[in-house]
Tab-separated table of C-alpha atoms in Angstrom:
chain	number	residue	atom	x	y	z
A	219	MET	CA	-80.978	7.688	-53.929
A	220	ASN	CA	-80.388	9.785	-51.555
A	221	HIS	CA	-84.508	11.213	-50.936
A	222	ILE	CA	-84.540	6.116	-50.413
A	223	ILE	CA	-81.955	6.148	-48.198
A	224	SER	CA	-83.038	9.205	-45.955
A	225	LYS	CA	-86.382	6.810	-45.745
A	226	LEU	CA	-83.960	4.506	-43.427
A	227	LEU	CA	-84.045	4.468	-39.591
A	228	ILE	CA	-83.143	0.222	-38.570
A	229	TYR	CA	-80.377	0.592	-41.586
A	230	GLY	CA	-79.354	4.506	-41.747
A	231	ASP	CA	-76.754	4.353	-38.623
A	232	MET	CA	-73.483	4.442	-41.429
A	233	THR	CA	-71.229	6.847	-42.412
A	234	LYS	CA	-70.623	9.071	-44.205
A	235	ASP	CA	-67.660	7.323	-46.014
A	236	SER	CA	-69.543	3.272	-46.652
A	237	ILE	CA	-70.292	3.217	-50.378
A	238	LEU	CA	-73.306	3.414	-50.195
A	239	MET	CA	-73.147	7.129	-48.924
A	240	GLU	CA	-70.775	8.073	-51.126
A	241	LEU	CA	-73.472	7.124	-53.786
A	242	SER	CA	-75.617	8.571	-52.276
A	243	ASP	CA	-73.796	11.951	-52.108
A	244	ILE	CA	-73.224	10.931	-55.609
A	245	CYS	CA	-76.402	11.006	-56.851
A	246	LYS	CA	-77.594	14.288	-55.462
A	247	LYS	CA	-74.768	16.120	-56.364
A	248	ILE	CA	-75.455	14.741	-60.089
A	249	GLU	CA	-79.178	16.600	-59.098
A	250	ASP	CA	-77.920	19.564	-58.174
A	251	LYS	CA	-74.889	20.197	-60.546
A	252	SER	CA	-72.915	20.902	-57.779
A	253	GLU	CA	-70.134	18.500	-59.197
A	254	THR	CA	-68.564	18.679	-62.810
A	255	ALA	CA	-68.922	15.279	-65.032
A	256	ASP	CA	-65.091	14.250	-64.012
A	257	VAL	CA	-65.679	14.847	-60.595
A	258	LEU	CA	-68.788	13.205	-60.758
A	259	THR	CA	-66.732	9.663	-63.057
A	260	THR	CA	-63.917	10.099	-60.645
A	261	ARG	CA	-65.991	9.402	-57.472
A	262	VAL	CA	-68.362	7.119	-58.733
A	263	LEU	CA	-65.426	4.406	-60.348
A	264	ARG	CA	-63.882	4.109	-56.713
A	265	GLN	CA	-67.105	3.172	-55.379
A	266	ILE	CA	-66.930	0.487	-57.688
A	267	LYS	CA	-63.758	-0.463	-56.869
A	268	ARG	CA	-65.075	-0.464	-53.459
A	269	ILE	CA	-67.515	-3.205	-54.539
A	270	LEU	CA	-65.277	-4.743	-56.455
A	271	LYS	CA	-63.293	-5.656	-53.683
A	272	ILE	CA	-65.826	-6.519	-51.108
A	273	ALA	CA	-67.294	-8.951	-54.220
A	274	THR	CA	-63.165	-10.277	-54.838
A	275	ASP	CA	-62.533	-10.788	-51.283
A	276	TYR	CA	-66.050	-13.101	-50.495
A	277	GLY	CA	-66.761	-14.473	-53.981
A	278	PHE	CA	-69.573	-12.516	-55.124
A	279	ASP	CA	-70.941	-13.941	-58.798
A	280	GLU	CA	-74.451	-13.019	-60.916
A	281	ASN	CA	-75.498	-9.381	-58.886
A	282	LEU	CA	-72.906	-7.377	-57.636
A	283	TRP	CA	-75.044	-4.608	-56.691
A	284	HIS	CA	-77.805	-6.930	-54.860
A	285	ASN	CA	-74.875	-8.967	-53.963
A	286	TYR	CA	-73.318	-5.689	-52.028
A	287	LEU	CA	-76.729	-4.419	-50.048
A	288	THR	CA	-76.963	-8.046	-49.579
A	289	TYR	CA	-74.193	-7.285	-47.286
A	290	ILE	CA	-75.017	-4.103	-45.600
A	291	LEU	CA	-78.355	-5.470	-44.417
A	292	ILE	CA	-76.877	-9.698	-43.235
A	293	THR	CA	-73.538	-6.900	-41.498
A	294	ASP	CA	-75.240	-4.278	-39.662
A	295	GLU	CA	-76.399	-5.070	-35.780
A	296	ASN	CA	-78.551	-3.152	-34.362
A	297	PRO	CA	-80.861	-3.567	-31.470
A	298	PHE	CA	-83.573	-5.492	-34.342
A	299	THR	CA	-80.986	-7.880	-35.895
A	300	ILE	CA	-78.871	-8.893	-32.844
A	301	THR	CA	-82.762	-9.814	-31.489
A	302	CYS	CA	-83.813	-11.372	-34.103
A	303	GLU	CA	-80.012	-14.039	-34.189
A	304	LYS	CA	-80.922	-14.243	-30.481
A	305	VAL	CA	-85.410	-15.051	-30.288
A	306	GLY	CA	-86.390	-15.004	-34.197
A	307	ALA	CA	-89.153	-11.535	-35.214
A	308	GLY	CA	-90.935	-11.378	-32.281
A	309	LYS	CA	-94.713	-9.191	-33.208
A	310	GLY	CA	-93.618	-6.559	-31.656
A	311	SER	CA	-93.983	-2.372	-32.649
A	312	VAL	CA	-90.973	-2.526	-34.268
A	313	ASN	CA	-91.617	-4.511	-37.439
A	314	ILE	CA	-93.684	-2.063	-37.804
A	315	PHE	CA	-89.877	0.239	-38.819
A	316	ALA	CA	-88.371	-2.513	-40.386
A	317	LYS	CA	-90.675	-2.813	-43.309
A	318	ASN	CA	-90.248	0.192	-43.599
A	319	ASP	CA	-86.972	-0.629	-44.033
A	320	PHE	CA	-86.939	-3.091	-46.411
A	321	LYS	CA	-89.504	-1.359	-48.948
A	322	ALA	CA	-86.247	1.228	-49.011
A	323	PHE	CA	-83.798	-2.056	-49.247
A	324	MET	CA	-86.229	-3.115	-52.486
A	325	GLU	CA	-86.839	0.018	-53.951
A	326	LEU	CA	-82.488	0.260	-53.713
A	327	PHE	CA	-82.379	-3.081	-55.093
A	328	ASN	CA	-84.170	-2.203	-58.322
A	329	TYR	CA	-82.345	1.114	-58.721
A	330	ASP	CA	-82.305	2.574	-61.639
A	331	PHE	CA	-78.458	3.591	-63.200
A	332	THR	CA	-79.472	4.168	-66.528
A	333	ASP	CA	-79.169	8.495	-65.819
A	334	MET	CA	-76.391	8.373	-64.079
A	335	GLU	CA	-74.083	6.429	-66.843
A	336	ARG	CA	-75.596	8.388	-69.389
A	337	LEU	CA	-75.395	11.521	-67.832
A	338	LEU	CA	-71.124	10.270	-67.219
A	339	GLY	CA	-69.980	8.081	-69.882
A	340	ILE	CA	-69.998	4.696	-68.104
A	341	ASN	CA	-71.787	1.450	-67.845
A	342	CYS	CA	-70.179	0.129	-64.374
A	343	PHE	CA	-73.755	-0.408	-63.180
A	344	THR	CA	-74.531	-2.653	-66.085
A	345	VAL	CA	-71.141	-4.572	-66.541
A	346	LEU	CA	-72.662	-5.429	-62.435
A	347	SER	CA	-75.284	-6.440	-62.469
A	348	ASP	CA	-74.012	-9.472	-64.855
A	349	TYR	CA	-70.435	-10.207	-63.246
A	350	LYS	CA	-68.521	-12.976	-63.813
A	351	ALA	CA	-65.344	-13.922	-60.903
A	352	THR	CA	-62.698	-14.127	-62.387
A	353	VAL	CA	-62.680	-16.424	-58.928
A	354	LYS	CA	-64.996	-18.420	-58.357
A	355	PRO	CA	-66.293	-18.888	-55.195
A	356	GLU	CA	-65.054	-22.202	-54.186
A	357	LEU	CA	-61.803	-21.053	-54.662
A	358	MET	CA	-61.808	-17.753	-51.874
A	359	TYR	CA	-61.427	-18.861	-48.739
A	360	ASN	CA	-64.476	-19.090	-46.962
A	361	LYS	CA	-67.295	-20.867	-49.484
A	362	ASN	CA	-69.510	-20.345	-46.840
A	363	VAL	CA	-69.890	-16.641	-46.947
A	364	SER	CA	-70.452	-16.052	-50.645
A	365	GLU	CA	-72.635	-19.194	-50.717
A	366	LYS	CA	-75.328	-17.106	-47.800
A	367	VAL	CA	-75.019	-13.999	-49.338
A	368	ILE	CA	-75.972	-15.142	-52.364
A	369	ALA	CA	-78.569	-17.229	-52.268
A	370	LEU	CA	-79.972	-14.949	-49.959
A	371	SER	CA	-79.407	-12.160	-52.307
A	372	ARG	CA	-81.643	-14.088	-55.414
A	373	SER	CA	-84.051	-14.835	-52.713
A	374	LEU	CA	-84.955	-11.037	-51.545
A	375	GLU	CA	-84.846	-10.205	-55.697
A	376	ARG	CA	-87.335	-12.379	-55.854
A	377	ALA	CA	-89.465	-10.730	-52.782
A	378	SER	CA	-92.884	-9.490	-53.978
A	379	ASP	CA	-93.047	-6.917	-51.060
A	380	GLU	CA	-92.287	-5.712	-48.140
A	381	ASN	CA	-93.760	-8.428	-45.875
A	382	GLU	CA	-92.034	-11.429	-47.989
A	383	PHE	CA	-88.256	-9.469	-47.938
A	384	PHE	CA	-89.191	-8.898	-44.177
A	385	ASP	CA	-89.872	-13.082	-43.511
A	386	ILE	CA	-86.988	-13.184	-45.290
A	387	ILE	CA	-83.950	-11.675	-44.299
A	388	THR	CA	-85.208	-11.726	-39.776
A	389	GLY	CA	-85.653	-15.994	-41.229
A	390	PHE	CA	-81.801	-15.652	-42.666
A	391	TYR	CA	-80.812	-14.252	-38.928
A	392	ARG	CA	-82.542	-15.935	-36.787
A	393	ASP	CA	-80.666	-19.208	-39.573
A	394	TYR	CA	-77.212	-17.573	-39.436
A	395	GLY	CA	-77.369	-14.264	-37.143
A	396	VAL	CA	-75.729	-10.865	-38.394
A	397	GLY	CA	-72.683	-9.079	-38.429
A	398	VAL	CA	-69.050	-10.181	-39.088
A	399	PHE	CA	-69.472	-13.978	-35.839
A	400	GLY	CA	-71.992	-14.212	-38.917
A	401	LEU	CA	-70.457	-14.702	-42.026
A	402	ASN	CA	-66.389	-15.949	-40.474
A	403	LYS	CA	-64.602	-18.009	-38.373
A	404	ALA	CA	-62.034	-16.698	-36.576
A	405	PHE	CA	-60.524	-13.265	-35.046
A	406	ARG	CA	-58.225	-11.443	-32.756
A	407	ILE	CA	-58.499	-7.851	-31.753
A	408	ALA	CA	-57.111	-5.128	-32.539
A	409	ASP	CA	-54.259	-3.560	-29.543
A	410	GLY	CA	-55.072	0.446	-27.934
A	411	SER	CA	-52.215	1.704	-30.241
A	412	LEU	CA	-53.532	0.437	-33.844
A	413	ARG	CA	-55.615	2.165	-35.761
A	414	GLU	CA	-56.081	-0.012	-38.532
A	415	GLN	CA	-58.933	-0.076	-41.728
A	416	SER	CA	-60.772	-2.589	-42.798
A	417	GLU	CA	-64.247	-4.134	-44.055
A	418	ASP	CA	-64.248	-7.173	-42.094
A	419	SER	CA	-64.111	-5.810	-38.619
A	420	HIS	CA	-66.934	-4.371	-35.818
A	421	THR	CA	-66.456	-2.233	-32.945
A	422	ILE	CA	-68.023	-3.328	-29.675
A	423	GLY	CA	-68.122	-1.580	-26.914
A	424	SER	CA	-63.871	-0.908	-26.254
A	425	ILE	CA	-63.003	-3.589	-28.565
A	426	LYS	CA	-62.539	-3.774	-31.990
A	427	PHE	CA	-62.985	-7.975	-33.950
A	428	TYR	CA	-60.911	-8.332	-36.832
A	429	ALA	CA	-61.799	-10.870	-38.962
A	430	ILE	CA	-58.776	-13.452	-39.556
A	431	ASN	CA	-59.659	-13.739	-44.012
A	432	ASN	CA	-56.552	-16.102	-44.106
A	433	MET	CA	-56.852	-18.923	-41.522
A	434	ASP	CA	-55.745	-22.466	-43.088
A	435	ARG	CA	-58.478	-25.458	-43.552
A	436	VAL	CA	-57.222	-28.346	-42.524
A	437	MET	CA	-59.383	-30.714	-40.783
A	438	LEU	CA	-58.944	-32.854	-38.520
A	439	ASP	CA	-59.188	-35.866	-40.225
A	440	ASP	CA	-55.600	-33.994	-41.775
A	441	LEU	CA	-53.523	-34.643	-39.227
A	442	ILE	CA	-52.338	-38.185	-38.926
A	443	GLY	CA	-52.155	-40.407	-35.445
A	444	TYR	CA	-52.935	-38.812	-32.322
A	445	GLU	CA	-56.028	-40.006	-32.509
A	446	LEU	CA	-56.564	-40.387	-28.974
A	447	GLN	CA	-55.886	-36.373	-28.888
A	448	LYS	CA	-58.464	-35.197	-31.126
A	449	LYS	CA	-61.252	-37.997	-29.434
A	450	LYS	CA	-60.949	-35.910	-26.433
A	451	LEU	CA	-61.156	-32.237	-28.334
A	452	VAL	CA	-64.502	-33.670	-30.496
A	453	GLU	CA	-65.541	-35.131	-27.450
A	454	ASN	CA	-65.955	-31.321	-25.259
A	455	THR	CA	-66.695	-29.398	-28.607
A	456	GLU	CA	-69.785	-31.406	-29.658
A	457	ALA	CA	-70.931	-31.042	-26.050
A	458	PHE	CA	-69.965	-27.599	-25.998
A	459	VAL	CA	-71.944	-26.107	-29.591
A	460	GLU	CA	-74.398	-28.791	-28.342
A	461	GLY	CA	-75.475	-26.600	-25.253
A	462	ARG	CA	-74.315	-29.359	-22.914
A	463	LYS	CA	-71.620	-28.255	-20.331
A	464	ALA	CA	-67.979	-28.341	-21.633
A	465	ASN	CA	-64.550	-27.858	-20.043
A	466	ASN	CA	-61.965	-25.296	-20.882
A	467	VAL	CA	-58.888	-26.981	-22.769
A	468	LEU	CA	-55.462	-27.011	-22.668
A	469	LEU	CA	-53.523	-28.588	-24.840
A	470	PHE	CA	-49.885	-28.991	-24.718
A	471	GLY	CA	-45.953	-31.309	-25.387
A	472	ASP	CA	-44.013	-30.940	-27.393
A	473	SER	CA	-43.330	-28.722	-30.539
A	474	GLY	CA	-44.532	-29.185	-33.708
A	475	THR	CA	-47.446	-32.165	-32.348
A	476	GLY	CA	-50.127	-30.040	-34.391
A	477	LYS	CA	-51.305	-28.760	-31.227
A	478	SER	CA	-52.528	-25.319	-32.890
A	479	THR	CA	-53.240	-27.296	-35.707
A	480	SER	CA	-55.626	-28.952	-33.857
A	481	ILE	CA	-58.331	-26.203	-32.987
A	482	LYS	CA	-57.780	-24.246	-36.539
A	483	ALA	CA	-59.276	-27.850	-37.414
A	484	ILE	CA	-62.102	-28.262	-34.819
A	485	VAL	CA	-63.192	-23.982	-35.880
A	486	ASN	CA	-62.878	-25.740	-38.990
A	487	GLN	CA	-65.075	-28.470	-38.654
A	488	TYR	CA	-67.850	-27.206	-35.959
A	489	TYR	CA	-68.262	-23.285	-37.780
A	490	ASP	CA	-70.997	-24.152	-39.376
A	491	ARG	CA	-72.810	-25.214	-36.254
A	492	GLY	CA	-72.287	-21.574	-34.760
A	493	LEU	CA	-68.541	-22.271	-33.353
A	494	ARG	CA	-65.980	-18.882	-33.751
A	495	LEU	CA	-62.543	-18.495	-32.785
A	496	ILE	CA	-61.471	-15.227	-31.563
A	497	GLU	CA	-57.535	-15.229	-30.544
A	498	ILE	CA	-55.727	-13.032	-27.693
A	499	TYR	CA	-52.561	-12.781	-27.193
A	500	LYS	CA	-50.404	-13.009	-23.835
A	501	HIS	CA	-50.521	-8.973	-23.151
A	502	GLN	CA	-53.402	-8.473	-23.888
A	503	PHE	CA	-54.988	-10.241	-21.184
A	504	LYS	CA	-56.274	-7.452	-19.084
A	505	GLU	CA	-58.952	-7.285	-21.674
A	506	LEU	CA	-60.532	-10.361	-22.032
A	507	SER	CA	-63.113	-9.491	-19.453
A	508	ASN	CA	-64.466	-6.677	-22.283
A	509	VAL	CA	-63.785	-9.243	-24.536
A	510	ILE	CA	-66.318	-12.021	-23.444
A	511	ALA	CA	-68.274	-9.180	-22.086
A	512	ALA	CA	-68.637	-7.790	-26.034
A	513	ILE	CA	-69.356	-11.666	-26.851
A	514	LYS	CA	-71.391	-12.935	-24.153
A	515	ASN	CA	-75.199	-12.516	-25.315
A	516	ARG	CA	-74.439	-13.038	-28.896
A	517	ASN	CA	-76.366	-16.538	-30.348
A	518	TYR	CA	-73.185	-18.317	-31.076
A	519	LYS	CA	-69.753	-20.408	-29.277
A	520	PHE	CA	-66.748	-18.850	-28.728
A	521	ILE	CA	-63.441	-20.439	-28.367
A	522	ILE	CA	-61.125	-17.717	-26.999
A	523	TYR	CA	-58.003	-19.204	-28.203
A	524	MET	CA	-54.394	-19.102	-27.082
A	525	ASP	CA	-51.540	-20.239	-28.720
A	526	ASP	CA	-48.122	-21.115	-27.240
A	527	LEU	CA	-49.088	-19.779	-23.467
A	528	SER	CA	-46.448	-19.382	-20.396
A	529	PHE	CA	-45.564	-17.369	-18.386
A	530	GLU	CA	-41.461	-16.525	-17.325
A	531	GLU	CA	-41.657	-15.576	-12.978
A	532	PHE	CA	-42.037	-11.783	-13.617
A	533	GLU	CA	-45.022	-11.678	-15.180
A	534	ILE	CA	-48.582	-11.177	-14.126
A	535	GLU	CA	-50.911	-12.048	-16.361
A	536	TYR	CA	-51.656	-14.848	-15.616
A	537	LYS	CA	-53.523	-13.522	-12.828
A	538	PHE	CA	-55.553	-12.086	-15.374
A	539	LEU	CA	-56.086	-15.378	-17.013
A	540	LYS	CA	-57.412	-16.561	-13.496
A	541	ALA	CA	-59.782	-13.989	-12.995
A	542	VAL	CA	-61.312	-14.807	-15.764
A	543	ILE	CA	-61.670	-19.028	-15.274
A	544	GLU	CA	-62.533	-18.724	-11.509
A	545	GLY	CA	-64.560	-16.195	-12.295
A	546	GLY	CA	-65.713	-13.013	-10.034
A	547	VAL	CA	-69.470	-12.281	-9.089
A	548	GLU	CA	-69.968	-12.305	-12.280
A	549	THR	CA	-69.633	-16.449	-14.011
A	550	LYS	CA	-68.612	-17.124	-17.206
A	551	PRO	CA	-71.022	-17.424	-19.550
A	552	ASP	CA	-72.480	-20.894	-21.203
A	553	ASN	CA	-71.456	-18.934	-24.708
A	554	ILE	CA	-67.417	-18.710	-24.149
A	555	LEU	CA	-64.553	-21.732	-23.492
A	556	ILE	CA	-61.070	-21.216	-23.570
A	557	TYR	CA	-59.044	-23.040	-25.925
A	558	ALA	CA	-55.026	-22.701	-25.444
A	559	THR	CA	-51.637	-24.916	-26.070
A	560	SER	CA	-48.752	-24.495	-24.851
A	561	ASN	CA	-44.805	-26.341	-24.694
A	562	ARG	CA	-44.866	-26.018	-20.937
A	563	ARG	CA	-46.786	-28.547	-18.878
A	564	HIS	CA	-46.694	-26.149	-15.219
A	565	LEU	CA	-47.512	-22.768	-17.627
A	566	ILE	CA	-45.323	-20.774	-14.948
A	567	LYS	CA	-41.786	-21.085	-14.913
A	568	GLU	CA	-41.448	-21.996	-10.953
A	569	THR	CA	-37.796	-20.931	-9.815
A	570	TRP	CA	-36.490	-21.605	-6.074
A	571	ASN	CA	-37.514	-17.956	-5.042
A	572	ASP	CA	-40.588	-19.534	-4.998
A	573	ARG	CA	-40.608	-22.226	-2.261
A	574	ASP	CA	-39.640	-19.398	-0.327
A	575	ASP	CA	-42.726	-19.858	1.693
A	576	VAL	CA	-42.570	-23.006	2.432
A	577	GLU	CA	-43.876	-24.579	5.764
A	578	MET	CA	-44.295	-28.110	6.657
A	579	LYS	CA	-47.480	-28.911	8.475
A	580	ASN	CA	-48.175	-32.458	9.618
A	581	GLY	CA	-45.258	-33.442	7.540
A	582	ILE	CA	-46.887	-32.124	4.317
A	583	HIS	CA	-44.217	-29.136	2.456
A	584	LYS	CA	-47.136	-26.610	1.013
A	585	SER	CA	-46.333	-23.385	-0.931
A	586	ASP	CA	-49.183	-20.469	-1.101
A	587	THR	CA	-46.497	-19.390	-4.263
A	588	MET	CA	-46.163	-22.385	-5.530
A	589	GLU	CA	-49.602	-22.858	-5.450
A	590	GLU	CA	-51.118	-20.427	-6.714
A	591	LYS	CA	-48.992	-20.879	-9.991
A	592	LEU	CA	-49.429	-24.752	-10.530
A	593	SER	CA	-53.319	-24.159	-9.856
A	594	LEU	CA	-53.459	-22.869	-13.482
A	595	VAL	CA	-52.755	-25.379	-15.331
A	596	ASN	CA	-55.408	-27.072	-13.263
A	597	ARG	CA	-58.266	-24.431	-14.083
A	598	PHE	CA	-58.855	-26.271	-17.383
A	599	GLY	CA	-60.668	-28.999	-16.797
A	600	VAL	CA	-59.607	-31.716	-19.927
A	601	THR	CA	-55.271	-31.561	-20.788
A	602	ILE	CA	-54.485	-32.928	-22.991
A	603	SER	CA	-50.987	-34.011	-24.222
A	604	TYR	CA	-49.323	-33.623	-27.560
A	605	GLU	CA	-46.369	-35.562	-27.636
A	606	LYS	CA	-42.432	-35.911	-29.874
A	607	PRO	CA	-44.057	-38.820	-32.442
A	608	SER	CA	-41.544	-41.862	-32.317
A	609	GLN	CA	-39.762	-43.083	-35.682
A	610	ARG	CA	-42.272	-45.196	-36.558
A	611	GLU	CA	-44.510	-42.718	-35.831
A	612	TYR	CA	-42.948	-40.101	-37.772
A	613	PHE	CA	-43.154	-42.402	-40.944
A	614	ASP	CA	-46.363	-42.553	-40.957
A	615	ILE	CA	-46.879	-39.032	-41.007
A	616	VAL	CA	-44.599	-38.946	-44.108
A	617	THR	CA	-45.984	-41.762	-45.991
A	618	GLY	CA	-49.528	-40.477	-45.051
A	619	LEU	CA	-48.600	-37.041	-45.521
A	620	ALA	CA	-47.112	-37.957	-49.480
A	621	LYS	CA	-50.163	-40.190	-50.180
A	622	ARG	CA	-52.806	-37.689	-49.804
A	623	GLU	CA	-50.418	-34.951	-51.892
A	624	GLY	CA	-50.665	-37.937	-54.492
A	625	LEU	CA	-46.610	-38.307	-54.006
A	626	ASN	CA	-45.425	-40.858	-56.499
A	627	ILE	CA	-42.337	-42.851	-54.341
A	628	ASP	CA	-41.647	-46.040	-53.013
A	629	ASP	CA	-41.737	-46.409	-48.866
A	630	ASP	CA	-38.123	-47.061	-48.120
A	631	THR	CA	-37.210	-44.063	-50.447
A	632	LEU	CA	-39.373	-41.274	-48.812
A	633	LYS	CA	-38.706	-42.820	-45.845
A	634	ALA	CA	-35.203	-42.840	-46.216
A	635	GLU	CA	-34.944	-39.167	-47.450
A	636	ALA	CA	-37.115	-37.790	-44.513
A	637	ASN	CA	-34.796	-39.472	-41.827
A	638	LYS	CA	-32.108	-36.988	-42.938
A	639	TRP	CA	-34.003	-34.431	-43.554
A	640	GLU	CA	-35.234	-34.782	-40.027
A	641	LEU	CA	-31.933	-34.835	-38.592
A	642	SER	CA	-30.968	-31.695	-40.604
A	643	HIS	CA	-34.245	-29.642	-39.915
A	644	GLY	CA	-35.413	-30.086	-35.944
A	645	GLY	CA	-36.094	-33.429	-35.322
A	646	ILE	CA	-38.718	-35.948	-35.243
A	647	SER	CA	-42.657	-34.016	-35.123
A	648	GLY	CA	-45.503	-33.845	-37.312
A	649	ARG	CA	-44.357	-30.378	-38.039
A	650	THR	CA	-40.658	-31.403	-39.231
A	651	ALA	CA	-42.413	-34.236	-42.100
A	652	LYS	CA	-44.756	-31.084	-43.326
A	653	GLN	CA	-42.124	-29.556	-44.593
A	654	PHE	CA	-40.594	-32.536	-45.794
A	655	ILE	CA	-43.433	-32.760	-48.337
A	656	ASN	CA	-43.579	-29.470	-48.676
A	657	TYR	CA	-40.198	-29.844	-49.985
A	658	LEU	CA	-41.310	-32.966	-52.088
A	659	LEU	CA	-43.485	-30.192	-53.748
A	660	GLY	CA	-41.502	-28.460	-54.728
A	661	LYS	CA	-38.791	-29.277	-55.954
A	662	ILE	CA	-42.160	-31.658	-58.303
A	663	SER	CA	-42.867	-27.772	-59.338
A	664	ASP	CA	-39.399	-26.814	-60.405
């Protein structure tokens, strides 16, 4: 195997602790007999466990060795794969090197582990070649990932030569993209002090992106009520993913009314059309420019998401946000929008001290400090208000959720119990309604 991997050029920049490089080193140690069978067996089993973890995370099935090799191919971001993502495969000389790599990958697809298994007394790779997953792909967090990898793996298995292999994989890059952004819906960025290990991480420049694997699968139809709000959000997002002009969006209003849920739902709805979400926290706003630089040339549409956005009078992070939204010498890329939620309409707390520089001109009071603070909200072209539901709307949400969950409770009883619940659990809101339904479902489970 080490002789095959040594031929890789475009895809050869793998770390020594990657599964493929570890297996390559194990094969080398078997050839030169520099490690005992017990040590080699332990090392092989560690890599098998890592393959099984990836398979479990993504819901892989059938030939896990082929799935893993396919996973490498669709997550390796390099100049060749990024170019294929953006404009497709051209006719440049780089294709010669790519096809040489694909010829090596075909050898890896067909690699015979029989000698290794016989020598070490194991049959792991035999099992991996015809694996029956305990948890089916449709039950995993991201069905799209498992379906894409398994389907592509099958196609690559059937490739007759490196030319056909080339056409299949570059077609995938063009249609779906490459790397962690191609596989996942949502991401966060690491703090400077964070040293986290993850299969679903990728570093671009100074920014490390981590995939959010457990994002709520909620869809917009799951949010009962707020039809006008959802309509405005859909119209803006639809324009964005279609490449038309769209605006940054601020969702503001009472707590528990579905602002954050709406953002998650919109990403779920448009994921298969190239929409991705990057969640960023207030203390990370100084990294906004670097985040944008890392994603501006990718063939995806990115929403930079800021949840529960607000600033106290002593906080100056809003200046970073304003600078990004307004744009300096370099304008904000067309593939990036900012969506934020807040309980405050004006985002930044206003104090009486802000009025110290009030001037009177032509009968109009003007304060530069107040203008600077209050102008932030005006940088969001679309503002959507989520107000606390009325008592009737609250009952509508409760009954709608109950029917969706199959609860067989008459409306009068349901409303009476829902009223008791909200009086002792934070008042009327969509969140309270959802918590009440969860409570009823929990009682049934008991």
